[in-house]
Amino acid sequence: MNLFRFLGDLSHLLAIVLLLLKIWKSRSCAGISGKSQVLFAVVFTARYLDLFTNYISLYNTCMKVVYIACSFTTVWMIYSKFKATYDGNHDTFRVEFLVVPTAILAFLVNHDFTPLEILWTFSIYLESVAILPQLFMVSKTGEAETITSHYLFALGVYRTLYLFNWIWRYHFEGFFDLIAIVAGLVQTVLYCDFFYLYITKVLKGKKLSLPA
């Protein structure tokens, strides 16, 4: 554990809490991509199947439980509790174009050809592109609510901090995970344009708007 990883985890947790609060307080999931949230639920499920077999620390176990529980709660809110407010007409990204290639890549490029390791690798690859349906939805509608923008920004900060975490671990621990680093870089790059718009618009009190 180092400061970058801890702050990255906090930023990730903040993003999830912001999203849940947004949906619950507004009683609406308008502007939220259900497909992205389903992908994140798949990511956490595949990654943390070792929950009952591989104990690392109380902190690690608690974070795993929180991520899984929150992801499925979000999916439940979107597709059940507040289904009437879900904008499925704009949430049209073809997720099979993300799931199938990342699953195939996980079989071909992994650290160890075992079921849990392949699933972990699949979760890393899928997480790097899981936000695409949400970004696609924002570009399709042309704008995003401020709270949704905060959620996306917090997710981007989480991935950026994790890149610094990998640099720290390589420098001080000699640890190097090419799969996680490359996937993290891909995910961070996807947020770059959004970062610029967030800083130049949202932080100045303007609504984030994109060309449709």
PDB file of C-alpha atoms in Angstrom, residues 6-20 59 62-63 66-67 70 151 154-155 158:
ATOM      1  CA  PHE A   6      -4.818   4.764  -1.231  1.00  0.00           C
ATOM      2  CA  LEU A   7      -5.855   8.065  -2.829  1.00  0.00           C
ATOM      3  CA  GLY A   8      -6.782   6.186  -6.003  1.00  0.00           C
ATOM      4  CA  ASP A   9      -9.038   3.872  -4.003  1.00  0.00           C
ATOM      5  CA  LEU A  10     -10.632   6.871  -2.280  1.00  0.00           C
ATOM      6  CA  SER A  11     -11.241   8.567  -5.625  1.00  0.00           C
ATOM      7  CA  HIS A  12     -12.774   5.373  -6.995  1.00  0.00           C
ATOM      8  CA  LEU A  13     -14.997   5.046  -3.937  1.00  0.00           C
ATOM      9  CA  LEU A  14     -15.971   8.719  -4.205  1.00  0.00           C
ATOM     10  CA  ALA A  15     -17.019   8.201  -7.842  1.00  0.00           C
ATOM     11  CA  ILE A  16     -19.236   5.254  -6.911  1.00  0.00           C
ATOM     12  CA  VAL A  17     -20.814   7.091  -3.951  1.00  0.00           C
ATOM     13  CA  LEU A  18     -21.450  10.195  -6.087  1.00  0.00           C
ATOM     14  CA  LEU A  19     -23.241   8.096  -8.678  1.00  0.00           C
ATOM     15  CA  LEU A  20     -25.376   6.253  -6.131  1.00  0.00           C
ATOM     16  CA  TYR A  59      -8.897  -3.262   4.028  1.00  0.00           C
ATOM     17  CA  CYS A  62     -13.756  -4.624   2.644  1.00  0.00           C
ATOM     18  CA  MET A  63     -12.991  -2.753  -0.579  1.00  0.00           C
ATOM     19  CA  VAL A  66     -17.974  -2.572  -1.289  1.00  0.00           C
ATOM     20  CA  TYR A  67     -17.130  -2.506  -5.007  1.00  0.00           C
ATOM     21  CA  CYS A  70     -22.200  -0.963  -4.978  1.00  0.00           C
ATOM     22  CA  TYR A 151     -18.463  11.033 -11.249  1.00  0.00           C
ATOM     23  CA  ALA A 154     -13.358  11.036 -10.061  1.00  0.00           C
ATOM     24  CA  LEU A 155     -13.064   7.819 -12.090  1.00  0.00           C
ATOM     25  CA  TYR A 158      -8.618   7.111  -9.821  1.00  0.00           C
TER      26      TYR A 158
END
